[in-house]
Short mmCIF file of C-alpha atoms and ligand atoms in Angstrom, two decimals:
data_model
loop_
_atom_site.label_atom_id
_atom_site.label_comp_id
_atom_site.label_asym_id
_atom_site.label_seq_id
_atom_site.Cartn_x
_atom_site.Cartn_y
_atom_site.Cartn_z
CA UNK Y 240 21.38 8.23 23.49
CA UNK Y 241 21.45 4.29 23.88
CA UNK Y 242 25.24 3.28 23.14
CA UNK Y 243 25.15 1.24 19.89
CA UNK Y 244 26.96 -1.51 21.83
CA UNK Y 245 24.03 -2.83 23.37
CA UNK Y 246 22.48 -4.16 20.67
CA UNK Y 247 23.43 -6.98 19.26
CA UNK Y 248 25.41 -6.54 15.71
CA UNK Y 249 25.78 -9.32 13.12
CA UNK Y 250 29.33 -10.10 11.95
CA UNK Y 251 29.90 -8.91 8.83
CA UNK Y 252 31.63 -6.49 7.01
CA UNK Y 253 29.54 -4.26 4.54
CA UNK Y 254 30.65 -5.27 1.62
CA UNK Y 255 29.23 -9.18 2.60
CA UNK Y 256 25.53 -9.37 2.68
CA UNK Y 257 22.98 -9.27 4.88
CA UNK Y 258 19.49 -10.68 5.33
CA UNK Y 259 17.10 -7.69 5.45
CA UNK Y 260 13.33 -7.95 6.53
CA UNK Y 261 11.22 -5.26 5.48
CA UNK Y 262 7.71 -4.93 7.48
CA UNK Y 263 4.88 -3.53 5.54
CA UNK Y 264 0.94 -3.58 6.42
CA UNK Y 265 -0.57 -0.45 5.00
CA UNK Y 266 -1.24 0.78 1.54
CA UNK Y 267 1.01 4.09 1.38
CA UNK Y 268 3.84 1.36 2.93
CA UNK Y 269 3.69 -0.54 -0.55
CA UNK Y 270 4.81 2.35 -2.37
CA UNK Y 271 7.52 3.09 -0.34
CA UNK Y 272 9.14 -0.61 -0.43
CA UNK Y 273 8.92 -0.49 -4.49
CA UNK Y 274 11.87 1.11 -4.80
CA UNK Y 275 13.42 0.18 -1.54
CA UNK Y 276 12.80 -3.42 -2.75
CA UNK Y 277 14.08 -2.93 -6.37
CA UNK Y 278 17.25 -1.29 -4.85
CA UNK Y 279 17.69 -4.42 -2.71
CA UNK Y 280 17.14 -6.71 -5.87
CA UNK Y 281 20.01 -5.01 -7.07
CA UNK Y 282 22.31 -5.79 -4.06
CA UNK Y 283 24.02 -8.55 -2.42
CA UNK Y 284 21.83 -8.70 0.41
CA UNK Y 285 19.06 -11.02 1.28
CA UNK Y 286 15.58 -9.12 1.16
CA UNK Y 287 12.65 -10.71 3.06
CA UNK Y 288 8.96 -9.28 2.51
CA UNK Y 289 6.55 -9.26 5.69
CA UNK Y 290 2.65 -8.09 4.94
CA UNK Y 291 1.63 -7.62 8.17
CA UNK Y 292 -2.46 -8.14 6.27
CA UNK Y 293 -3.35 -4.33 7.89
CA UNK Y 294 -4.82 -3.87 4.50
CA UNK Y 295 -5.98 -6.77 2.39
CA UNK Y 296 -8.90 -5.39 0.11
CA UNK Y 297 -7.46 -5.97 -3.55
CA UNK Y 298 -7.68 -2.48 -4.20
CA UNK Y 299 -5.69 -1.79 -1.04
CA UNK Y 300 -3.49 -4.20 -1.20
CA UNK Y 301 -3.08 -6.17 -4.41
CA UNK Y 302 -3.52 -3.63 -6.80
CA UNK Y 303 -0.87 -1.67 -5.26
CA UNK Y 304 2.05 -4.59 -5.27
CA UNK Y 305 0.47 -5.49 -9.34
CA UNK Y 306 0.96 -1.92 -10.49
CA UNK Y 307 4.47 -1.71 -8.88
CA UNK Y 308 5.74 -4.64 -9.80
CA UNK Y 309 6.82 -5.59 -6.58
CA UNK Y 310 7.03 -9.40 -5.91
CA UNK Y 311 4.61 -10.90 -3.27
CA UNK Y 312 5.10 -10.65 0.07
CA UNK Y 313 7.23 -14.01 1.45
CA UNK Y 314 5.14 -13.94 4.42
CA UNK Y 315 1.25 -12.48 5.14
CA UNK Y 316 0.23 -12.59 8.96
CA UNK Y 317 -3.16 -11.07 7.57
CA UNK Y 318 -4.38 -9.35 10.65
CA UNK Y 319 -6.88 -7.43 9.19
CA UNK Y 320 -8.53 -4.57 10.80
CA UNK Y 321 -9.04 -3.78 14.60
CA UNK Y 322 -8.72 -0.84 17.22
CA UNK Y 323 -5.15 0.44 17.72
CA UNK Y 324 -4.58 -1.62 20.60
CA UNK Y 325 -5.88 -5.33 19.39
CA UNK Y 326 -4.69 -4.56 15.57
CA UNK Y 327 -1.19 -3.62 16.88
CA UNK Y 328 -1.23 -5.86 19.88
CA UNK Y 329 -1.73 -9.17 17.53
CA UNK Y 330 1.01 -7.76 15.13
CA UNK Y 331 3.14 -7.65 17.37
CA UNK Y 332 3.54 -10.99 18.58
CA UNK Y 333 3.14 -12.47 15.17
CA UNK Y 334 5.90 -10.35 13.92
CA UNK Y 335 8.01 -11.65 16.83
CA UNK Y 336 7.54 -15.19 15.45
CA UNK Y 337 8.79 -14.44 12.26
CA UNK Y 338 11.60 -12.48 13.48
CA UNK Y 339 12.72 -15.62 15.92
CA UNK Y 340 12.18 -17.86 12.75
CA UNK Y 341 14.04 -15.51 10.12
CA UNK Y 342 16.62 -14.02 11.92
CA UNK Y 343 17.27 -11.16 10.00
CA UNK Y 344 19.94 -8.94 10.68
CA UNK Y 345 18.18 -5.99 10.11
CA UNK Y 346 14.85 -5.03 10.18
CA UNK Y 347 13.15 -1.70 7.81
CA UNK Y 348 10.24 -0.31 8.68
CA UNK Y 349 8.29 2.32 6.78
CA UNK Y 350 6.54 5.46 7.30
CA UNK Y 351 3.59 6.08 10.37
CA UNK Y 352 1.66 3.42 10.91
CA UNK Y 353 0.55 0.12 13.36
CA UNK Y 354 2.74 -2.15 11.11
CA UNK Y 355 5.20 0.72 12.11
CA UNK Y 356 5.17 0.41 15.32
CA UNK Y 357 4.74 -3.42 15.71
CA UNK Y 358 7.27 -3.94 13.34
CA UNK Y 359 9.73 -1.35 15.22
CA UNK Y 360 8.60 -2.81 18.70
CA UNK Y 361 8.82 -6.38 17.75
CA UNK Y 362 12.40 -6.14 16.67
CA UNK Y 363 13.96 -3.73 19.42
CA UNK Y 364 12.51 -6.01 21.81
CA UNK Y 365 14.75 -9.10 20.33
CA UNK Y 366 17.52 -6.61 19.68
CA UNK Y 367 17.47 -6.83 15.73
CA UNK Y 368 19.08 -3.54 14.26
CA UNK Y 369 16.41 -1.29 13.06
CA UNK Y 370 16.21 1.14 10.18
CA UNK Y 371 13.07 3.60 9.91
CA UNK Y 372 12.37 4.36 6.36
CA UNK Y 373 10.89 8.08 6.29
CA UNK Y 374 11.88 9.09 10.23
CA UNK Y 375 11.63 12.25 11.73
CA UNK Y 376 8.08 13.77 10.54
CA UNK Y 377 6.14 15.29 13.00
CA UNK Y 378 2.80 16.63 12.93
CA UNK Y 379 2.63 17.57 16.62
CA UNK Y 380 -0.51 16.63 17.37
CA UNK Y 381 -0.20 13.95 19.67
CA UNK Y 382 -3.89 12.86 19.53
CA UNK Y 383 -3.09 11.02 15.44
CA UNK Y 384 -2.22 7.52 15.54
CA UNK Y 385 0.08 8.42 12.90
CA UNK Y 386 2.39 10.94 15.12
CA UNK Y 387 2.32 8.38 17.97
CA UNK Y 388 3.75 5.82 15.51
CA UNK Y 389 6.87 8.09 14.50
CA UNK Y 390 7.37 9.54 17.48
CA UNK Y 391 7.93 5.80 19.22
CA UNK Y 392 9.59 4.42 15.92
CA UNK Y 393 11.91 7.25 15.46
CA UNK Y 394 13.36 6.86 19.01
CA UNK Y 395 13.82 3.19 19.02
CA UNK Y 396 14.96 3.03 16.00
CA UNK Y 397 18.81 2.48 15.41
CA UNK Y 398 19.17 4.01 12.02
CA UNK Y 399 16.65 6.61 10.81
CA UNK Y 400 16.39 7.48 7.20
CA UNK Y 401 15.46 11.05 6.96
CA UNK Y 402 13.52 12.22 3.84
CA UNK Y 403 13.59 16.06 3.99
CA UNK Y 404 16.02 18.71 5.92
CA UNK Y 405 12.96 19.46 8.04
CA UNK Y 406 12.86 15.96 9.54
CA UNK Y 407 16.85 15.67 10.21
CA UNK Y 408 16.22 18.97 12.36
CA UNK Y 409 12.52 17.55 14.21
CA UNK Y 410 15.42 14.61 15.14
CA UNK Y 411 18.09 16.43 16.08
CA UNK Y 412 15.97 18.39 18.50
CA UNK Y 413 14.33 15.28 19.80
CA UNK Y 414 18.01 14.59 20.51
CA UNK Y 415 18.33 11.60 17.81
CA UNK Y 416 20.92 13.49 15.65
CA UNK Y 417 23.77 10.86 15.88
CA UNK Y 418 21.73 8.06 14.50
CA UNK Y 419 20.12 10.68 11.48
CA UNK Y 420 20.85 10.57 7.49
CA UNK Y 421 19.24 12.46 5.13
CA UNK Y 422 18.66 9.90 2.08
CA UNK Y 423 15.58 11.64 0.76
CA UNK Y 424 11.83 10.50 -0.14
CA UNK Y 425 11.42 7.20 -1.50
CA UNK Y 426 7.92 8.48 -2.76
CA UNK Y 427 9.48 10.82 -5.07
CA UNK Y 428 11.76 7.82 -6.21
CA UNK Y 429 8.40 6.25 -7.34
CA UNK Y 430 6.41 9.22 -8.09
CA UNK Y 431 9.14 10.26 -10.54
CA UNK Y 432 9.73 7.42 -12.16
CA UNK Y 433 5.67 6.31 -12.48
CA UNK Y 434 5.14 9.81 -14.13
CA UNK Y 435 8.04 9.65 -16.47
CA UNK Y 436 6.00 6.59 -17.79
CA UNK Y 437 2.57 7.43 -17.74
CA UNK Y 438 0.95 8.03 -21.16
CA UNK Y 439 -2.75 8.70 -22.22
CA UNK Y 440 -5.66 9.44 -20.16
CA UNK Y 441 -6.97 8.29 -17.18
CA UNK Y 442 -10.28 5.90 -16.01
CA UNK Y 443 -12.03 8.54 -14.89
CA UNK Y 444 -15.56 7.65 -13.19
CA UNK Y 445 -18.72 8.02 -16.12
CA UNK Y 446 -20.01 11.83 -16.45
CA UNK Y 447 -16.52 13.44 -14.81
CA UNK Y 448 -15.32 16.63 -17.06
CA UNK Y 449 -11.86 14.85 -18.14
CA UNK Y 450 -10.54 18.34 -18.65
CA UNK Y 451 -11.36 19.86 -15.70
CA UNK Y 452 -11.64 17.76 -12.42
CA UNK Y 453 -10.16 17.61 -8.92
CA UNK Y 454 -8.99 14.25 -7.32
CA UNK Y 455 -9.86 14.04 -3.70
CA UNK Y 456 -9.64 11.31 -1.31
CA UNK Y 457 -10.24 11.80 2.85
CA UNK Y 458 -9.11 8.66 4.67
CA UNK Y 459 -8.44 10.46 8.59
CA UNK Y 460 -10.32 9.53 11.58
CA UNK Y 461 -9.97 13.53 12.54
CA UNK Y 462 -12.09 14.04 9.22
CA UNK Y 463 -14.54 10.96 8.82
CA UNK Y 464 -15.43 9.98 12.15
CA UNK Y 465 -17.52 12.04 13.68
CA UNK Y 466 -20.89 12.54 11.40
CA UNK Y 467 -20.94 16.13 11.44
CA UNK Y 468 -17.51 16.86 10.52
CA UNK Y 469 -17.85 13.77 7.84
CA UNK Y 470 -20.72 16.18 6.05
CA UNK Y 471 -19.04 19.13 6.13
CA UNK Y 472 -16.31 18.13 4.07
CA UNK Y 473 -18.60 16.03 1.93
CA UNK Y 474 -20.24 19.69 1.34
CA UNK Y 475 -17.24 21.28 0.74
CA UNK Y 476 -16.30 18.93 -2.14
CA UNK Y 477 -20.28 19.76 -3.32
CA UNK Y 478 -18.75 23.47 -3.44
CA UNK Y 479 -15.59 23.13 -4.82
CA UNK Y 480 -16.44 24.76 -8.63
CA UNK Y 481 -15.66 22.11 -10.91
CA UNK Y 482 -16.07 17.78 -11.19
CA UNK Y 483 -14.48 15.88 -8.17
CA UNK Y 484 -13.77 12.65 -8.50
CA UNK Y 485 -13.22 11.05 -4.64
CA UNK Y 486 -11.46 7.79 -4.46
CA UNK Y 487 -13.01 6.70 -1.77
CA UNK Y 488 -10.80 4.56 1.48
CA UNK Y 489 -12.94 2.20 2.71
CA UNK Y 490 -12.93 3.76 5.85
CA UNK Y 491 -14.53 6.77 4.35
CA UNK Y 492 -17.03 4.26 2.80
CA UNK Y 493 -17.59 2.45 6.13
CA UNK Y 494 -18.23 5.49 8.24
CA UNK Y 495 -20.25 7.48 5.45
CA UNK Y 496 -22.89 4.23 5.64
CA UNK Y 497 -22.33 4.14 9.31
CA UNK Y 498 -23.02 7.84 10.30
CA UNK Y 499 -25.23 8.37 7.49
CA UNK Y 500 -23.60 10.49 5.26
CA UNK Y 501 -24.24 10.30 1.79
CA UNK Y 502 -20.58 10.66 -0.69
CA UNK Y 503 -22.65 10.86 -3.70
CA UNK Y 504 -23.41 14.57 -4.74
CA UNK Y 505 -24.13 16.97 -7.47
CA UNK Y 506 -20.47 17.21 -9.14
CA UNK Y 507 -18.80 14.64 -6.39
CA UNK Y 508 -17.66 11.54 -8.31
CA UNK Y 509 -16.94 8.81 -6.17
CA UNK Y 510 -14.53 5.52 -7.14
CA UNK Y 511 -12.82 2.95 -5.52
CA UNK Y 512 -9.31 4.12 -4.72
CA UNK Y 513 -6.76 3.82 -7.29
CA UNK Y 514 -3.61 1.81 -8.34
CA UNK Y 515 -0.71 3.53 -8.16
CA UNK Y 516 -0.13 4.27 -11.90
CA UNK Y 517 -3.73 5.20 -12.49
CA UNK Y 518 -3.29 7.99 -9.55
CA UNK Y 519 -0.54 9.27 -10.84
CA UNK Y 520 -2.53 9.52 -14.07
CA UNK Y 521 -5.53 11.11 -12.77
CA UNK Y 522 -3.42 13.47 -10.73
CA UNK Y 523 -1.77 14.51 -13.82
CA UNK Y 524 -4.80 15.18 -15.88
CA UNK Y 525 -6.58 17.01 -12.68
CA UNK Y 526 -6.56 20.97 -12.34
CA UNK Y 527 -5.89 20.56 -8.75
CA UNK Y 528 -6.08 17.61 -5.56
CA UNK Y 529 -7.64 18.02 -2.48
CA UNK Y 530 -6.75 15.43 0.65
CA UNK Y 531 -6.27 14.77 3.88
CA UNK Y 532 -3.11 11.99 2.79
CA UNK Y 533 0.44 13.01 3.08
CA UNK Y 534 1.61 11.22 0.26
CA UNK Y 535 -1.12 12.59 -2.30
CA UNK Y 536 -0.13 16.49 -0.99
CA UNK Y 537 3.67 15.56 -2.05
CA UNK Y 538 2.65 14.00 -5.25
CA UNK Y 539 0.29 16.86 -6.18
CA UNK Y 540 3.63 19.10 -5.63
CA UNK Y 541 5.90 16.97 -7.66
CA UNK Y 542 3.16 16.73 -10.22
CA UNK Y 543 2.74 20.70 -10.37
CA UNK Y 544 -1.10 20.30 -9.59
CA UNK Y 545 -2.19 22.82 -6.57
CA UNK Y 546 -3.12 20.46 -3.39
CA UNK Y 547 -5.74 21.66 -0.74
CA UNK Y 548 -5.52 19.46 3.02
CA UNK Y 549 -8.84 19.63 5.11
CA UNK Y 550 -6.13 19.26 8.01
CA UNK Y 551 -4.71 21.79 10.63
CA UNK Y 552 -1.20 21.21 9.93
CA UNK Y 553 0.48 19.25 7.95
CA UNK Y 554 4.21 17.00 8.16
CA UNK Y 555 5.15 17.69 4.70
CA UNK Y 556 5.58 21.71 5.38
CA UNK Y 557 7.87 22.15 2.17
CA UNK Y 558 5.20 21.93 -0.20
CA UNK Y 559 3.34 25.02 1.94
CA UNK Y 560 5.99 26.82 -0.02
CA UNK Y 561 4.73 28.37 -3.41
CA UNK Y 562 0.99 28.26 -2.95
CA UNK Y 563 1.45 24.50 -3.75
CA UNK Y 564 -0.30 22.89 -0.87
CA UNK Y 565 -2.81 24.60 1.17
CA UNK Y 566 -4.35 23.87 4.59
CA UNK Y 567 -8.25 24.31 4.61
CA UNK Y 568 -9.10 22.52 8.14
CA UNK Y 569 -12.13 25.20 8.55
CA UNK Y 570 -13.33 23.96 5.20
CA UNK Y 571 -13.68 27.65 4.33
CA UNK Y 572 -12.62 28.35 1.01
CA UNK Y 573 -13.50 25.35 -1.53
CA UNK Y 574 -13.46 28.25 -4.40
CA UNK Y 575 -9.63 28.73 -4.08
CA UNK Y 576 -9.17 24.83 -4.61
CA UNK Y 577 -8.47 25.84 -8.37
CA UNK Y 578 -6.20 28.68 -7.79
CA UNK Y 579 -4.57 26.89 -10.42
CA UNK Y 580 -2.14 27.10 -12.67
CA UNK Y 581 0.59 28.90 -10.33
CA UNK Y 582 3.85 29.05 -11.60
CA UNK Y 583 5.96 30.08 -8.54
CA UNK Y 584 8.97 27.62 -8.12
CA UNK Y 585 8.97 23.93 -6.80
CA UNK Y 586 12.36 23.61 -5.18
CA UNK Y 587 13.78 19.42 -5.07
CA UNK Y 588 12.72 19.39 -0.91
CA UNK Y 589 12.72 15.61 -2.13
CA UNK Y 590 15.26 14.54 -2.97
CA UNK Y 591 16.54 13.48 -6.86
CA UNK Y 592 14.66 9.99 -7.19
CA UNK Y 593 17.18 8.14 -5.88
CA UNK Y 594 16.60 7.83 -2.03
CA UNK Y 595 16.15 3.99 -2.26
CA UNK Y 596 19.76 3.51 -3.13
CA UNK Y 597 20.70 5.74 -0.40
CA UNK Y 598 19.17 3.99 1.77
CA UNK Y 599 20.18 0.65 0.68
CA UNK Y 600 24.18 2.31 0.71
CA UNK Y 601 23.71 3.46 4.43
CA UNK Y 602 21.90 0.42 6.09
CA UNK Y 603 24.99 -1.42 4.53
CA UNK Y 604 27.38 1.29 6.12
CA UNK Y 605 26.01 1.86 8.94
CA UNK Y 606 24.17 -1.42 10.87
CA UNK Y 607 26.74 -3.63 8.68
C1 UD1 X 42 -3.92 3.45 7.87
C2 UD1 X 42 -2.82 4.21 8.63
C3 UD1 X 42 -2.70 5.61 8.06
C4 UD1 X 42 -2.50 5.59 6.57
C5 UD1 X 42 -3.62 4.79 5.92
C6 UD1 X 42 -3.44 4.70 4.43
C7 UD1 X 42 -2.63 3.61 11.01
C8 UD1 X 42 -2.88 4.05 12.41
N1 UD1 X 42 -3.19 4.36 10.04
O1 UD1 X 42 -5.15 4.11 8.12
O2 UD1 X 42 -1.57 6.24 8.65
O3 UD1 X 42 -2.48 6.90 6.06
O4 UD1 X 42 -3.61 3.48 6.50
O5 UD1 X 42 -4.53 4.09 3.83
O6 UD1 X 42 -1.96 2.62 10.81
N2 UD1 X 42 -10.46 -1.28 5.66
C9 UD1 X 42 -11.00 -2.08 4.69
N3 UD1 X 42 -10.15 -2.76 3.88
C10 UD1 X 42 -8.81 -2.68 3.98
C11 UD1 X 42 -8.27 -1.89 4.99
C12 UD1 X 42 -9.11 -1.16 5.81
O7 UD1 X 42 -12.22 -2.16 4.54
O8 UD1 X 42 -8.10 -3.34 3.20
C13 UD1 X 42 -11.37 -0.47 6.50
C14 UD1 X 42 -11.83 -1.15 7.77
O9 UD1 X 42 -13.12 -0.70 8.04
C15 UD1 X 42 -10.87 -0.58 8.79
C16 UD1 X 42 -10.68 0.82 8.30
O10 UD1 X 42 -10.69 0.72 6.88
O11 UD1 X 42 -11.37 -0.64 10.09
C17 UD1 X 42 -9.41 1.47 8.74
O12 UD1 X 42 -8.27 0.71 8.36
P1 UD1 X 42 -6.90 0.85 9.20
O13 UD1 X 42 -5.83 0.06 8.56
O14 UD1 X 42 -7.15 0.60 10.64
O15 UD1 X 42 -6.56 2.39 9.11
P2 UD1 X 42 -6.53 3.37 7.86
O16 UD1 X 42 -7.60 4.38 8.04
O17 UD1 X 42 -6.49 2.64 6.57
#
């Protein structure tokens, strides 16, 4: 393990604040810095907001911060879409600028993606503590982006926020133990708190069955780019036996009208993606979800709404448990998507809502 002395630490003690830079870019990244950010509002500390511009359609990237109510970003780089290598390549220098002009003394990353990695690269290389918000998931499939990400974020990290029991042990074997709390998920902090507030129905697209319909959304390359795999789950949402409504990623819109592939099909609803509220809402009033996201297969299980995942394996293992989330990568069985209601248990794998302040408590402790 690197010896903590080598980086450099900030004088403080941790009951003095501290300037804290969060890096976000991608759409499932706003949702975990609402509460992180609200927790942070609530502290001494200094809390600087940098939109890295990975996603910048409004209902991406606007919506998201509106139906949150988290402030605007202080700083947008807005480097828009690219390859892996250019997209993270220009973050990463353009993070280092506003690193060298902000000085923070700590920098928070979130979750699995480019502004991950640039954020977590761009800081260890100018020796700014950094904490990784939701560390230790592992997919094992070294070909996703995603697992690449975490994999090089958790172990340059500093700090790494666990959210579940399973990622302190992926860590521990990866021999990052020392540096690992468990704080819990800071999308059941939002998830939790969103629901408790959500009242009446969804805006469901025209013509959907509001009292029987399935949400679905598909955003991986694994699932949309390659035009034969794309159709095959587009017919699988054809034969799941009741209304879909797919919010459709604009990636999934962009290769559909690339490849060919046409979204729009007997039963198969298809909407711009949602804001945050109006997921939870539609989730709610669904019979059952079916995705390829990680965040939608924990918020179908701490909704109680059975989840199917066109993947081969999936991070979030805990909500396997039950029946709850099922993985359907041979798009075989689109009958059992309702195998709804089930009633087996939903044990708290996510913690009690209040990761943010956890998190907020041990970046104070700890890089303080
Ligand atoms: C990214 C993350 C993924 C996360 C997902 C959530 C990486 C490697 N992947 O995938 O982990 O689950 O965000 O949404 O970081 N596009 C738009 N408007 C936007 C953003 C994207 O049209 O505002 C289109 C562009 O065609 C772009 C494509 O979507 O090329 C993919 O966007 P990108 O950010 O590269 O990856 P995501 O698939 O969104």
């Amino acid at each position: 393990m690197r010896p903590a002395l080598l980086r450099i630490r900030p004088c403080f003690t941790y009951d003095e604040w501290v300037k804290i830079l969060s890096i976000v870019g991608a759409r499932p990244q706003f949702v975990k810095l609402a509460p992180v950010g609200r927790a942070l509002r609530s502290s001494e500390h200094q809390h600087v907001v940098v939109h890295t511009g990975q996603h910048y359609d409004d209902t991406m990237s606007r919506n998201l911060f509106r139906s949150l109510d988290i402030p605007d970003a202080d700083v947008n780089l807005d480097i828009g879409s690219g390859s892996h290598g250019h997209q993270t390549g220009r973050m990463l220098g353009a993070i280092e600028d506003v690193l060298q002009e902000q000085r923070p003394d700590v920098v928070l990353v979130y979750g699995d993606t480019n502004s991950t990695l640039a954020g977590t690269l761009a800081a260890t290389k100018l020796l700014v503590p950094v904490a990784h918000v939701e560390a230790g998931l592992r997919s094992f499939d070294r070909s996703m982006p995603e697992e690449q990400n975490r994999v090089a974020s958790d172990h340059l990290s500093d700090l790494l926020l666990a959210p579940t029991a399973t990622a302190v042990r992926h860590l521990g074997t990866e021999g990052l133990g020392e540096r690992t709390h468990l704080v819990g998920d800071v999308m059941a902090d939002v998830c939790l708190d969103v629901a408790s507030q959500v009242s009446g129905l969804p805006t469901l697209p025209d013509g959907v069955d509001a009292e029987r319909y399935v949400v679905a959304t598909i955003h991986r390359p694994s699932n949309t780019d390659d035009a034969q795999r794309l159709e095959g789950v587009v017919d699988y949402l054809e034969r799941v036996p009741a209304d879909v409504v797919l919010a459709a990623h604009p990636r999934l819109v962009a290769r559909a009208r690339e490849q060919g592939v046409r979204l729009e099909r007997d039963g198969v609803f298809v909407c711009e993606p949602f804001d945050y509220r109006q997921l939870v809402a539609a989730v709610h009033g669904s019979v059952a979800v079916v995705t390829d996201s990680g965040g939608l297969q924990k918020e179908a299980y701490l909704l109680g709404r059975p989840c199917t995942t066109l993947r081969a394996e999936t991070e979030w293992v805990e909500t396997l448990e039950g029946g709850w989330n099922e993985l359907d990568h041979g798009l075989e069985r689109a009958d059992s998507v309702l195998r709804g209601p089930l009633t087996t248990a939903r044990p708290d794998h996510f913690g009690d809502g209040r990761a943010a302040q956890r998190i907020v408590d041990t970046v104070s402790r700890e890089l303080g």
